[in-house]
Amino acid sequence: MGFPRRIVLIAALLGSAVSGLTACSSFPFWSAGKEEDADIKDEHADWGPAQFYAEAKHAMMDGSYEKAIKLYEKLEARYPFGEYATQAQIDVAFCYYKNNEPESAIASVDRFIKLNPTEPHVDYAYYLRGLINYNRGIGFIDRWLPTDSSQRDPGSARDAYNDFETLLNKFPNSVYREDAKQRAIALRNNLAMYDIHAADYYMRRRAYVAAIRRSAEVVQKYQRTQAIPHALKIMEDAYRQLDMPQMADDIARVYALNYAEGRLSKDEDYERTVMEEVWDFVGFDK
């Protein structure tokens, strides 16, 4: 019994189509794109490392960070050894930082430190790492209006604080030491105040035990910061809410001995924030 004529016809047409596709695969059309790419001239083909570096540096100084990144990366790829490649590794990290690409910037810094642990200016890499984390999450409003940075996510602040502390410990004579020290003090104050905000949140939710624990951590971890009197006041209030007058009175005595006027002593590492200055000027606490 033979196949119906219609089925035989369809099979013949399908066979022809498959044969046609196979034949087309050998036509120049399929490789035209690759041949065209191969004909594209590399405008940097004749550049040496000095020219790459000079052009990348010029782009960086002009604020053309994307262009600078491409040139620095080409420089290192083509000439991976020598002074220009080493400098390109840290310069590209700076360009990523200025181009608002913190993850790539951190990765570049870490790579530089790993490859050049004894480089004479490796302290700059640690300082740059701190700056990258210090400025993470700071938007347009934060840069131009007085905002309370202690209420932002503390993750990057902790990273930045650790970066600056590493710089201070590893390179006590670094030219970046003084700036790193001041930033570390500000970060430590912000981290302490972040915990105060958390403790205050617990108080408003009547989670008094949690508020005491968070405040006690502040007292233990952040001595010599503006957060300490706030922590003591929260602890005193929480103990009174828990009907523990003896503990509350003890805390009150500590507060009175150290912060009788509601201010830190003159030897505290305390730098008032812009938000605190505005707060006092407006008179919200009065």
Phi, psi and omega in degrees: 000121184276164178286149176301147183301326182295319181294317179299320180295317180297317179299320180295320179294318178297319179298319179296321181295316180297319179297321180296320179295319180297319180293322181297332183296341180265356181286153178300338183304322185289335181252007183299321181297317181294320180295323179295317179298321182294334182277348180292127183277134176279112184293345180257014187301324184263007183282140173264175183299324181294319180291319176303312184294318181298316180292320179295317179298317179298316178297319180296316181294332178277355182085009177272073191290324179296317177297317180298318180301313180299318181290318178298318182290325175293319179303311182291325180293321183273328181230074188289352181241150178111172186294325182293320180295318180297314179294325179298326181299319181275328178295322180293329176296317178297319180296319177298319179299312181289337179271011178061045175235072188298324181296314178294324179296314179298316179300320180292320178297313181299321179295318179299315181297319180294320183278337186227057185295337182250010179299137185304332183248028180294340177299329178297325180297317178294321179295316179297321178300318177298318179297319181300311180290326180300323184262004178294137175078005178269114183264188182301314183297318181297329182283332188246348178236150179290111179235159180270101183292343181287350179263000175277167177305123187280358184304307180293326179297319178295318178298315180297317179301316179295322178297313181292323177296321177298316178301313182297323182282320184277331185228073184297341181254015182295146177291345180266003187300311186296315179295318179298322180296314180295321178293322179296321178297314179297319180294319180297319177297318180294319179296320178295317180291332175299317178293328177295318177299320179295317179296319178296323176299315178298321179298316181293337177264006180062027175267073191292322179296317179297322179295319178296315181298316181294320179292321178297324177297322178298314180299321182284319189267334189235051174301151178066035173233166181289353182280339187300309180299325177296318180297317180296318180296319179296318180296316179299313181297318182295318179296323178292322177295330179272005181060049176235071188298327181297314178295319180297318180294322178298315179296320180298323179293320178298318180296315183297323181291328187253334185224052184301325182261010180076015180234162176283154176292163187294339183269008181283147174280082187224122176242117183295139179276163177300322182296322179294321179298316179296318181302314180292321182296316180290329176089029182295332183270001185258000000 
